[in-house]
Tab-separated table of N, CA and C in Angstrom:
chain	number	residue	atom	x	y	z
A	1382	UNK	N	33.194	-81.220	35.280
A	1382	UNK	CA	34.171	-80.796	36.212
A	1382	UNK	C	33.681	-79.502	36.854
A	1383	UNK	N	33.731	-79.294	38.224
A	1383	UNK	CA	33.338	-78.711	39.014
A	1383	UNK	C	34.575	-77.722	39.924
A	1384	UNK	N	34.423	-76.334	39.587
A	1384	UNK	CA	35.180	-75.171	40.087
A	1384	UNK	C	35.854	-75.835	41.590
A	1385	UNK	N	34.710	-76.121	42.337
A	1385	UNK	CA	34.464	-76.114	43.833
A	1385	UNK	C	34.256	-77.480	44.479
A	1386	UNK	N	35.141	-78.203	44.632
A	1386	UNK	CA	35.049	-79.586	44.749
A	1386	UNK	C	33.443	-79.982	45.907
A	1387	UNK	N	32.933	-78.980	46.141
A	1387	UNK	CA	31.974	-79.368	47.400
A	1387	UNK	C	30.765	-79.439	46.575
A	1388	UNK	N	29.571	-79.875	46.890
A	1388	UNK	CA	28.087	-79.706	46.071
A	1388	UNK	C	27.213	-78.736	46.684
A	1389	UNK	N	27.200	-77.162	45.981
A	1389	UNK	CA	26.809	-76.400	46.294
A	1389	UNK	C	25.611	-75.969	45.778
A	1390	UNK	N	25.427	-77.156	44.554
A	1390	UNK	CA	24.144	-76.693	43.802
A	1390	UNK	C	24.680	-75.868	42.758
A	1391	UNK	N	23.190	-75.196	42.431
A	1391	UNK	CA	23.882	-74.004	41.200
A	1391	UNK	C	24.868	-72.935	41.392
A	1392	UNK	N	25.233	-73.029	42.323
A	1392	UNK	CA	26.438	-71.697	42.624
A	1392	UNK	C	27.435	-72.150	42.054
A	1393	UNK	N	27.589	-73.432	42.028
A	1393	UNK	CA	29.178	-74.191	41.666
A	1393	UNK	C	29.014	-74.510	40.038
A	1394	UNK	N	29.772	-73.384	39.104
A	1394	UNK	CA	29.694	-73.365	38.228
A	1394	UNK	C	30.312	-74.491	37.683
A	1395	UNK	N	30.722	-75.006	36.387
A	1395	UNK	CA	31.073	-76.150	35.407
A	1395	UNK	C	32.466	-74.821	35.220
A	1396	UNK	N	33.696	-75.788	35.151
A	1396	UNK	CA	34.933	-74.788	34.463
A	1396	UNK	C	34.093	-74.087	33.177
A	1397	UNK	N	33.894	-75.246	31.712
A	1397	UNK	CA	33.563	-74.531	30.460
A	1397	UNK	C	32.350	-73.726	30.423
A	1398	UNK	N	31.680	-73.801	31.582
A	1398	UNK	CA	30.790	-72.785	31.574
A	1398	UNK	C	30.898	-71.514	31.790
A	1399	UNK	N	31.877	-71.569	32.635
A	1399	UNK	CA	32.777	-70.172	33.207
A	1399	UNK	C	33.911	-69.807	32.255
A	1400	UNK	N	34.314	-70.501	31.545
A	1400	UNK	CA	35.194	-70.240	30.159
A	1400	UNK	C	34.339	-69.519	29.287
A	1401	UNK	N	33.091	-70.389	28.932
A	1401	UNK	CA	32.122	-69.389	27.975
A	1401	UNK	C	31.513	-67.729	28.442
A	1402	UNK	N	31.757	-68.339	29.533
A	1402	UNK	CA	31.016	-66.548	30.163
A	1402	UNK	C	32.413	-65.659	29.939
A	1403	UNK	N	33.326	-66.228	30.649
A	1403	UNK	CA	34.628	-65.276	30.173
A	1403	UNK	C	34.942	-65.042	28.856
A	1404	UNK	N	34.624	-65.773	28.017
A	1404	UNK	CA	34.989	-64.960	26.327
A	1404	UNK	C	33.914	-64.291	25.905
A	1405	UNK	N	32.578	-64.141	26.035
A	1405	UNK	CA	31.339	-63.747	25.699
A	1405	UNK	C	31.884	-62.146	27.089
A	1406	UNK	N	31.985	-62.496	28.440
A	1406	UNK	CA	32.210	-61.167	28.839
A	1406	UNK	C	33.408	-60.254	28.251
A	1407	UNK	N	34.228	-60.793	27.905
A	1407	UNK	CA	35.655	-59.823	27.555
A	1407	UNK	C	35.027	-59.648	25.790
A	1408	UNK	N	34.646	-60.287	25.157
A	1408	UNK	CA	34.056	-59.795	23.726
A	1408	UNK	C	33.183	-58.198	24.054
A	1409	UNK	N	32.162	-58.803	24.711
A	1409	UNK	CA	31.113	-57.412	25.491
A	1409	UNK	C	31.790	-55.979	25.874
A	1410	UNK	N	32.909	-56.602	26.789
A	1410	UNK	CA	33.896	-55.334	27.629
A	1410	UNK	C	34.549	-54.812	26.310
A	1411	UNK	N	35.457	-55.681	25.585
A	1411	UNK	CA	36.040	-55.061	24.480
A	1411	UNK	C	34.937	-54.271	23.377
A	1412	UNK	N	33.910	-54.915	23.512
A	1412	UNK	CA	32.652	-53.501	22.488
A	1412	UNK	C	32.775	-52.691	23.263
A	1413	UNK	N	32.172	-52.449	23.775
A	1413	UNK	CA	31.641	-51.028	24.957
A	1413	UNK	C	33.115	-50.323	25.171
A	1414	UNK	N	34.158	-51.122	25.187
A	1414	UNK	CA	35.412	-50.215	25.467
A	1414	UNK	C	35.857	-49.717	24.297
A	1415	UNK	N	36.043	-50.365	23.168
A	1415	UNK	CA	36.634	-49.856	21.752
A	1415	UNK	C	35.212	-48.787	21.164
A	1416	UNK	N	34.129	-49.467	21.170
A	1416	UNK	CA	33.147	-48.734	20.387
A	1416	UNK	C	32.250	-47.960	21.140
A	1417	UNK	N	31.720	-48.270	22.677
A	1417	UNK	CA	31.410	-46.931	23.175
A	1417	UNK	C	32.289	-45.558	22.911
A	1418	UNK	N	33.126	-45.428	23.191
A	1418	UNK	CA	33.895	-44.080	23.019
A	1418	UNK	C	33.806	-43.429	21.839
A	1419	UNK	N	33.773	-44.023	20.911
A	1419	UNK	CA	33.041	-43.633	19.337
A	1419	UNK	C	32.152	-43.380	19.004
A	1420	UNK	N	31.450	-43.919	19.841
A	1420	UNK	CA	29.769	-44.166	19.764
A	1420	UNK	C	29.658	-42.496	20.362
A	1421	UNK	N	30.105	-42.123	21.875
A	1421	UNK	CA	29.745	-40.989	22.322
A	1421	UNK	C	30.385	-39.864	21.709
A	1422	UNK	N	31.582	-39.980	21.109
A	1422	UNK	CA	32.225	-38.809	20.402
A	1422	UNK	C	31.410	-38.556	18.876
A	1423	UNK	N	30.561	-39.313	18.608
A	1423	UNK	CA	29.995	-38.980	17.234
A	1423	UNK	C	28.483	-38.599	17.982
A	1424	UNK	N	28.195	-38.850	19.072
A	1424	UNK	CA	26.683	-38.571	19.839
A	1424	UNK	C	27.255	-36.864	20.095
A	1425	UNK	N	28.523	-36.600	20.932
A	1425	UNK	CA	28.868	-35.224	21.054
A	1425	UNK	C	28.878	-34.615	19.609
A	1426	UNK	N	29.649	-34.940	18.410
A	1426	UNK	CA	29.791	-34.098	17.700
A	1426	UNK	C	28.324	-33.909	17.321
A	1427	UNK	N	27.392	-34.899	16.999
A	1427	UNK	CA	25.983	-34.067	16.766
A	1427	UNK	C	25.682	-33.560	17.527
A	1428	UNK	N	25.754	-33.171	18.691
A	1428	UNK	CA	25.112	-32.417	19.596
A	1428	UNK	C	25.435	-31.184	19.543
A	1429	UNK	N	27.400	-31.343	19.320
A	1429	UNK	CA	28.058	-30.072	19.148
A	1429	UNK	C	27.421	-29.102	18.290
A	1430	UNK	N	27.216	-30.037	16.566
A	1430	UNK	CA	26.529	-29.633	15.597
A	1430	UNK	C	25.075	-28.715	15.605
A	1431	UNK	N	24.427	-29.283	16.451
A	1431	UNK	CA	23.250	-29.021	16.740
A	1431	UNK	C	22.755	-28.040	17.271
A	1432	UNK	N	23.739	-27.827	18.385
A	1432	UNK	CA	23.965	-26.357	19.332
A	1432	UNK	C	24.426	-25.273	18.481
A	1433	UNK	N	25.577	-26.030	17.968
A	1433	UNK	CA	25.830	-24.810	16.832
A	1433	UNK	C	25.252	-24.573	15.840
A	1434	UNK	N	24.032	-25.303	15.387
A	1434	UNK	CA	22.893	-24.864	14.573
A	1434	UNK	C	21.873	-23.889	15.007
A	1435	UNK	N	21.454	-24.077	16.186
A	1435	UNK	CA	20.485	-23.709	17.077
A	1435	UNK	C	21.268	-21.945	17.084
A	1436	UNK	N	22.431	-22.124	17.252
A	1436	UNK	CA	22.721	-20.633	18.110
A	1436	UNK	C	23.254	-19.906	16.511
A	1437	UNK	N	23.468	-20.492	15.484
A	1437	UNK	CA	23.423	-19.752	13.953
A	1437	UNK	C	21.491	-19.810	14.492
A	1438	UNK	N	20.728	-20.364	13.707
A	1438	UNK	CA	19.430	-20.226	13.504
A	1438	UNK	C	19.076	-18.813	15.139
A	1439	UNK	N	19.631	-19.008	16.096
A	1439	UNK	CA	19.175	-17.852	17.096
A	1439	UNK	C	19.768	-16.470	16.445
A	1440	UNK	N	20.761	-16.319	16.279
A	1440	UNK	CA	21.729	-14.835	15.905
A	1440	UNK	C	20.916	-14.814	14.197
A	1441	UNK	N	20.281	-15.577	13.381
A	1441	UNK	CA	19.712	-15.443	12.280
A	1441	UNK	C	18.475	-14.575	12.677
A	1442	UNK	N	17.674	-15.394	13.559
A	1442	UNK	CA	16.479	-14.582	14.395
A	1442	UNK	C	16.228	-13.168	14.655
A	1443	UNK	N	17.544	-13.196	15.394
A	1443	UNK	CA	18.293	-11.498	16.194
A	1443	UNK	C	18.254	-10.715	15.154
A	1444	UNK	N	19.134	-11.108	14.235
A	1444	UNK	CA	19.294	-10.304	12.584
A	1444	UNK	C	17.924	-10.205	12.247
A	1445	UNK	N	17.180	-10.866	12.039
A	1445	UNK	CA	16.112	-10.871	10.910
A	1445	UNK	C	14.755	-9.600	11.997
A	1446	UNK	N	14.903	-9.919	13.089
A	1446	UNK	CA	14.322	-9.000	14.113
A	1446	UNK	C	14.580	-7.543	13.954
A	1447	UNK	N	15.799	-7.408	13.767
A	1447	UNK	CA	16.313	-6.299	13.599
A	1447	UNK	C	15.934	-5.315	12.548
A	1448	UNK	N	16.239	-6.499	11.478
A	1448	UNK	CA	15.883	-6.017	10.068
A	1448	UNK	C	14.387	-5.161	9.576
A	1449	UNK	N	13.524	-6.258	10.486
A	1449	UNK	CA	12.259	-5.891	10.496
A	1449	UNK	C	12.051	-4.824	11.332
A	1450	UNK	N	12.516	-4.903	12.633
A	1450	UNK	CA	12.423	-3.188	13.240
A	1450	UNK	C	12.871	-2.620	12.468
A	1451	UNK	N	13.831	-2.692	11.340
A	1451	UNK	CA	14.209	-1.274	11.005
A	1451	UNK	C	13.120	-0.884	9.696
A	1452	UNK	N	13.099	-2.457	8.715
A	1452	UNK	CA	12.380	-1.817	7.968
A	1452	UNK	C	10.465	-1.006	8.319
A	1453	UNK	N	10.033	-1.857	9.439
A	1453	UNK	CA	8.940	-0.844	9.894
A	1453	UNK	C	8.812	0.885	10.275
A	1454	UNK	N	10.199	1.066	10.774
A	1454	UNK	CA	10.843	2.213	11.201
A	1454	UNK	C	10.620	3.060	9.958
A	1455	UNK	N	11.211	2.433	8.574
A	1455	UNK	CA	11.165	3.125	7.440
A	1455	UNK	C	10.214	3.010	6.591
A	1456	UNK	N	8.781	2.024	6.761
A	1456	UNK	CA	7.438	2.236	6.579
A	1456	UNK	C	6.717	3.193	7.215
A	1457	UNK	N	7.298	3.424	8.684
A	1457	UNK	CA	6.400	4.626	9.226
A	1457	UNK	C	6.416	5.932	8.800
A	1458	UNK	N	8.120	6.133	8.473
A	1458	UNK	CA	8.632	7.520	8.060
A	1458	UNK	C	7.817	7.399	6.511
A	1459	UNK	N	7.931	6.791	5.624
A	1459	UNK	CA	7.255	6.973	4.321
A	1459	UNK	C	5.975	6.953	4.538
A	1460	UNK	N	5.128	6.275	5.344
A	1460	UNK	CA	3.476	6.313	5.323
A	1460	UNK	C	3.701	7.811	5.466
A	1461	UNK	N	4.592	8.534	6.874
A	1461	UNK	CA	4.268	9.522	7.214
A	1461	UNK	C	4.677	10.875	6.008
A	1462	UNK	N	5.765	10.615	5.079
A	1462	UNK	CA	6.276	11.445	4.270
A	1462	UNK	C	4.868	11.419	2.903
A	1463	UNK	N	4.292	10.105	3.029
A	1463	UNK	CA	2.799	9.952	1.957
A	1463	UNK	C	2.287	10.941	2.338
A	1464	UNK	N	1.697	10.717	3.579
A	1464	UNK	CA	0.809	11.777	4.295
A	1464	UNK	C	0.991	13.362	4.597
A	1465	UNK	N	2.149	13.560	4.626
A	1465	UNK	CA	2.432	14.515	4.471
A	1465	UNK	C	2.388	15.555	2.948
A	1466	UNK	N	2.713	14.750	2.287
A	1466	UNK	CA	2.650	14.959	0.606
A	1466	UNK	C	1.135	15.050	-0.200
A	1467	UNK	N	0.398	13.962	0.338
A	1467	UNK	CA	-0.918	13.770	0.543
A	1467	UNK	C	-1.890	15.299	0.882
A	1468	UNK	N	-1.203	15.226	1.751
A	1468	UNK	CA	-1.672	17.036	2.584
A	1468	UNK	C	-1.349	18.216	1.727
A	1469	UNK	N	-0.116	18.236	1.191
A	1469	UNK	CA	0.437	19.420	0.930
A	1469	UNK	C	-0.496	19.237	-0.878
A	1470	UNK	N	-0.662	18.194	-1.394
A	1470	UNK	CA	-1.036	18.369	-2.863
A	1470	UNK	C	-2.641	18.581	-2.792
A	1471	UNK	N	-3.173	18.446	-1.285
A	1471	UNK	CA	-4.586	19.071	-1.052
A	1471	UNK	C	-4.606	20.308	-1.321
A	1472	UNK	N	-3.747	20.596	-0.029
A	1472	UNK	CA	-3.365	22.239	0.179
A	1472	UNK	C	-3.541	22.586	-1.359
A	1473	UNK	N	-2.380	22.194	-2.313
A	1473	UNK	CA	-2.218	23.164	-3.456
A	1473	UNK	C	-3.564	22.978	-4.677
A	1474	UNK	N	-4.177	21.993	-4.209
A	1474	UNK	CA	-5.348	21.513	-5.357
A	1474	UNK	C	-6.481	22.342	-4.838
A	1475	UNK	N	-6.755	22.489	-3.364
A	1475	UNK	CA	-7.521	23.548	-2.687
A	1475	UNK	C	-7.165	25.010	-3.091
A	1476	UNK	N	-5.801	25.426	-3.290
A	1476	UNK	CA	-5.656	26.826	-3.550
A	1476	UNK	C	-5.912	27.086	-5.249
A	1477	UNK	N	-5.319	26.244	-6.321
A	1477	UNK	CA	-5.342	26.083	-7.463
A	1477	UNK	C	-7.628	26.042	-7.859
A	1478	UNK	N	-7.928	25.537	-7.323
A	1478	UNK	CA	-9.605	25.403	-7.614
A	1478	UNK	C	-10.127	26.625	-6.959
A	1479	UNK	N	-9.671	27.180	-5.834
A	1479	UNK	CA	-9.822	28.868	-5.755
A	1479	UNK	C	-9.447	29.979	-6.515
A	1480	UNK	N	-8.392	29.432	-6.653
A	1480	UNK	CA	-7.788	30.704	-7.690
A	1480	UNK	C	-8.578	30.615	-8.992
A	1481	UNK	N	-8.728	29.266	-9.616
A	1481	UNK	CA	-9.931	29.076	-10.842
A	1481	UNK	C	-10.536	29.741	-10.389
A	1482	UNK	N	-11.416	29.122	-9.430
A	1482	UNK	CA	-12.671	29.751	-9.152
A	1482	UNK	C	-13.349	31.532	-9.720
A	1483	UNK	N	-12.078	31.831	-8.721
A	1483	UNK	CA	-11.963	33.655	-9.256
A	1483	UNK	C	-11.820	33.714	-10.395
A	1484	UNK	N	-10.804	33.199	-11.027
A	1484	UNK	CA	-10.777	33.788	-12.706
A	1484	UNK	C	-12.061	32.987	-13.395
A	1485	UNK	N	-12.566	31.942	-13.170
A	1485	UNK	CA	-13.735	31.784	-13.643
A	1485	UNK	C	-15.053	32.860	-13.562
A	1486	UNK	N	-15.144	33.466	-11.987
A	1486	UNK	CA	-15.933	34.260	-12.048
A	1486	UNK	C	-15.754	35.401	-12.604
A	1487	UNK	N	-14.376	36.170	-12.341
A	1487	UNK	CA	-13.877	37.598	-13.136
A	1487	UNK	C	-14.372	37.211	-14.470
A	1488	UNK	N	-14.159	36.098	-15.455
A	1488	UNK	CA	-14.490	36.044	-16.706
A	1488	UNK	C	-15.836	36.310	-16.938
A	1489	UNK	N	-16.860	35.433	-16.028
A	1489	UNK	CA	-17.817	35.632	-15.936
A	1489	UNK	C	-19.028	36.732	-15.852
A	1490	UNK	N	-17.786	37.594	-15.053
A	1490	UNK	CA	-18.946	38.844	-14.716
A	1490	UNK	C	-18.266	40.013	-15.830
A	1491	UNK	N	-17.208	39.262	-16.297
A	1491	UNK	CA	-16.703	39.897	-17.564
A	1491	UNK	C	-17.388	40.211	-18.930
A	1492	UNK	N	-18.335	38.501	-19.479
A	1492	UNK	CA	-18.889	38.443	-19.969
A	1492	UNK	C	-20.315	38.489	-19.895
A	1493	UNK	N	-21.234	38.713	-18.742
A	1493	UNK	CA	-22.277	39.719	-18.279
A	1493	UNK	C	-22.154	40.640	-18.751
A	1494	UNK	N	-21.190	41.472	-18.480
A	1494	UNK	CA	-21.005	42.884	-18.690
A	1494	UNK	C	-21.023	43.198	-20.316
A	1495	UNK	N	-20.260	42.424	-20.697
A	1495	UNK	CA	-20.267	42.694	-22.357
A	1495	UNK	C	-21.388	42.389	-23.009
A	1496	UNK	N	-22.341	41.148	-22.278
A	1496	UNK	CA	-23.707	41.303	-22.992
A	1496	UNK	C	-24.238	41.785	-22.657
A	1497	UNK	N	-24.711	42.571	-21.306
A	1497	UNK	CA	-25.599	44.085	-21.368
A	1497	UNK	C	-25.240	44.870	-22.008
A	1498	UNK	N	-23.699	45.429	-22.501
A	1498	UNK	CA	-23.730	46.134	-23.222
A	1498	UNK	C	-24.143	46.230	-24.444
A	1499	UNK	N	-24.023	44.678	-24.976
A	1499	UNK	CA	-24.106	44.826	-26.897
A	1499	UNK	C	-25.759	45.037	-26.407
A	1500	UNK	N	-26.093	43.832	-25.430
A	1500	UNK	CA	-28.095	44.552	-25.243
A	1500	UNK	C	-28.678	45.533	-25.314
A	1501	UNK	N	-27.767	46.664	-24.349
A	1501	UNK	CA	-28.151	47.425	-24.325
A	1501	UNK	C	-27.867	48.466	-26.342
A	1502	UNK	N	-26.747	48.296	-26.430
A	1502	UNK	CA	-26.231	49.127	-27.960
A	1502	UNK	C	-27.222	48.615	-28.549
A	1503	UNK	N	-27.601	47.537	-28.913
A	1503	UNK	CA	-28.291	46.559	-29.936
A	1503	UNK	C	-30.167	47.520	-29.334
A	1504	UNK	N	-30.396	46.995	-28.003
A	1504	UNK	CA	-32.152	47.692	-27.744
A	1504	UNK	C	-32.037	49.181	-28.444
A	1505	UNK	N	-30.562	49.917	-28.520
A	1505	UNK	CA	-31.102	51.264	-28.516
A	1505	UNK	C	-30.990	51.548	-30.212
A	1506	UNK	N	-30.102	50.618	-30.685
A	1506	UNK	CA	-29.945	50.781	-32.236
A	1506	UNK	C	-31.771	50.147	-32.836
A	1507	UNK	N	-32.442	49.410	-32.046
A	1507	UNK	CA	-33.327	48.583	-32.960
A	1507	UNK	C	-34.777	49.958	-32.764
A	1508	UNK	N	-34.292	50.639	-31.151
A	1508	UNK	CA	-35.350	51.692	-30.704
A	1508	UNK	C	-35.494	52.595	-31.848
A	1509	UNK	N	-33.975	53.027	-32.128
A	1509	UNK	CA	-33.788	54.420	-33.303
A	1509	UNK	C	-34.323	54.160	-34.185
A	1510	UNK	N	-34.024	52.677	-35.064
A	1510	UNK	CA	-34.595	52.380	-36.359
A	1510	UNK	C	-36.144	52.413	-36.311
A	1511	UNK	N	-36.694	51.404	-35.051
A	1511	UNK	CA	-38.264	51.808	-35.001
A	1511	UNK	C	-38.799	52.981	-35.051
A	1512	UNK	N	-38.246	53.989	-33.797
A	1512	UNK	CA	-38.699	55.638	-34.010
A	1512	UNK	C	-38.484	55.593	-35.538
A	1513	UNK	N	-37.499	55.856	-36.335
A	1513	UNK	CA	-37.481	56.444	-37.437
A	1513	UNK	C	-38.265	55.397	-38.586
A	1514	UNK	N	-39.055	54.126	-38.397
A	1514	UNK	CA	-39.898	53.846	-39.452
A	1514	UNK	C	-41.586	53.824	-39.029
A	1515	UNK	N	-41.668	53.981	-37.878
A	1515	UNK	CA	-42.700	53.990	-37.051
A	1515	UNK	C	-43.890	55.350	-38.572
A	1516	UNK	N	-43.526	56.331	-38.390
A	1516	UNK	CA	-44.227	56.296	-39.213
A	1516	UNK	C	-44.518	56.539	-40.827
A	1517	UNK	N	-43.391	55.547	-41.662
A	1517	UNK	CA	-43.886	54.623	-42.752
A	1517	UNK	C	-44.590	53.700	-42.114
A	1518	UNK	N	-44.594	52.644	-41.033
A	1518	UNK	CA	-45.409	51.891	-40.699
A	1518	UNK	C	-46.633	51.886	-40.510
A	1519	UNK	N	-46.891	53.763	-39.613
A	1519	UNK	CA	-48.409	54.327	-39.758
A	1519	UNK	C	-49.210	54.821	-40.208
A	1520	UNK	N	-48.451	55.135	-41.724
A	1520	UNK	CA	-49.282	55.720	-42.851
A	1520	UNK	C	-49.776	54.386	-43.824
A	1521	UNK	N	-48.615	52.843	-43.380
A	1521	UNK	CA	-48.696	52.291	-44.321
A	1521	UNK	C	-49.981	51.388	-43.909
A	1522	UNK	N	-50.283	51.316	-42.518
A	1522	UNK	CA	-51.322	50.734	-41.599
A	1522	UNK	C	-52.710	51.435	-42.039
A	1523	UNK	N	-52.230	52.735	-42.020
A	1523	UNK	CA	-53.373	53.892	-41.997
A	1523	UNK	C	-54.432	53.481	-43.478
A	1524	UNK	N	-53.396	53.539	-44.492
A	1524	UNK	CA	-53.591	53.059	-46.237
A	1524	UNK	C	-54.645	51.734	-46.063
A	1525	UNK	N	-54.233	50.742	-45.034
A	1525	UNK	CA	-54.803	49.150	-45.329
A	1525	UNK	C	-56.325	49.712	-44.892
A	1526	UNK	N	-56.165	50.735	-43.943
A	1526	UNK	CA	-57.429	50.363	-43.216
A	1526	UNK	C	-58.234	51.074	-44.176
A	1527	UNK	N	-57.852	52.359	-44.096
A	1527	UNK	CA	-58.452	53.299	-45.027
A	1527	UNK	C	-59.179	53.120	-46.733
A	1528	UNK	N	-58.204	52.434	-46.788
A	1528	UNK	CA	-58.374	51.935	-48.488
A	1528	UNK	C	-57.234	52.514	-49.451
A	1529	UNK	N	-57.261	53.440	-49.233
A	1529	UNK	CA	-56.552	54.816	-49.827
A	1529	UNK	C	-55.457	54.731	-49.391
A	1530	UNK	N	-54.265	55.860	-50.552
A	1530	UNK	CA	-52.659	56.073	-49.887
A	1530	UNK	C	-52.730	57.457	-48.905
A	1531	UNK	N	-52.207	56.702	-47.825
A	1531	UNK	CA	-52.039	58.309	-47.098
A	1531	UNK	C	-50.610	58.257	-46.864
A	1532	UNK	N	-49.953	59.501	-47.162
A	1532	UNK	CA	-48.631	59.604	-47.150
A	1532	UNK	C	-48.205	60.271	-45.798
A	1533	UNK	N	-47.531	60.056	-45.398
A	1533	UNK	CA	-46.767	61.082	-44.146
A	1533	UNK	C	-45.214	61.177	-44.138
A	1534	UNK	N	-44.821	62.692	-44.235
A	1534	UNK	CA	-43.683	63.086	-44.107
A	1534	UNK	C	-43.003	62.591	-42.947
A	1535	UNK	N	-41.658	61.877	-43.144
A	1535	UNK	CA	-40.918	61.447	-42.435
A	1535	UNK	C	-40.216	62.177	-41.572
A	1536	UNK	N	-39.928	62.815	-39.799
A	1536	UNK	CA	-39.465	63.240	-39.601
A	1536	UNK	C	-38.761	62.649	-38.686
A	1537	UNK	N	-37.688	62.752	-38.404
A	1537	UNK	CA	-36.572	62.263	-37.371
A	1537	UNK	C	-36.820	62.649	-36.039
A	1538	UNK	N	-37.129	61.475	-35.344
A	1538	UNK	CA	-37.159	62.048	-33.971
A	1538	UNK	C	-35.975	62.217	-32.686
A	1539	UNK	N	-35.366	63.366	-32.716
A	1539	UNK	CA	-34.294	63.855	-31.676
A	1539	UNK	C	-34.559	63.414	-30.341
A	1540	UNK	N	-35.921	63.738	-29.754
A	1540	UNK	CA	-35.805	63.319	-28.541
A	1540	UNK	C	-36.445	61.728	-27.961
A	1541	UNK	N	-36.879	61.993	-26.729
A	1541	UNK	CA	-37.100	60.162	-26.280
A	1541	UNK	C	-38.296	60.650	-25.990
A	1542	UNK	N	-38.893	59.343	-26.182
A	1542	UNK	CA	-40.883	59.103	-26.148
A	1542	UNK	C	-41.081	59.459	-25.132
């Protein structure tokens, strides 16, 4: 049975053919109408989601940017408070190894001094004793060579050779 009582060829559909297209089209229309709209409200909410991930993960960024300017801010001031400290325990390790220095040398020329002196006390104590055995020594020299005892009176000598 034929829509169009005339013979138009394929234009002139069959009624049940045009019945089948009409329940297969209104099945189609009724998807896309019931379940598109669902379809795009769950496509928006991820998107929504997404944006609003994006712009947390951006303001996370901002923060974490921040953070890091500041903590560099407070690496510079401490490198610089190192360095500064650095300096000043030169300074005092430079003045402290001077100041040794001096009392090392004051000691030094401290103890110079005290051994020329005992040198000197000590050369003049060993001088006196020689003057005064010098001659037992030259009578006792005199005896070896001689053969004989030759005696010589000991006299103290007051003044210098």
């Amino acid at each position: 049975m034929d829509l169009i009582p005339y013979p138009i060829g394929p234009l002139n559909p069959k009624v049940q053919d045009l019945c089948y297209a009409l329940l297969v089209f209104a099945a189609v229309f009724l998807f896309f109408v019931r379940v598109l709209p669902r379809m795009q409200r769950a496509l928006d909410a991820r998107d929504e989601a997404t944006r609003g991930v994006a712009q947390q993960a951006e303001a996370i960024r901002a923060r974490a940017a921040e953070k890091r300017a500041e903590a560099e801010t407070e690496l510079a001031a401490a490198r610089h408070d190192a360095a500064r400290i650095r300096q000043q325990a030169f300074e005092q390790g430079t003045a402290v190894i001077t100041a040794t220095r001096a009392e090392a040398q004051r000691e030094r020329d401290a103890l110079v001094a005290e051994g020329r002196a005992r040198i000197e006390a000590d050369f003049a104590t060993a001088e006196t004793e020689l003057r005064m055995s010098v001659s037992e020594l030259a009578s006792e020299l005199a005896s070896r060579v001689v053969g004989e005892r030759v005696s010589t009176p000991v006299k103290p000598n007051s003044g210098s050779a």
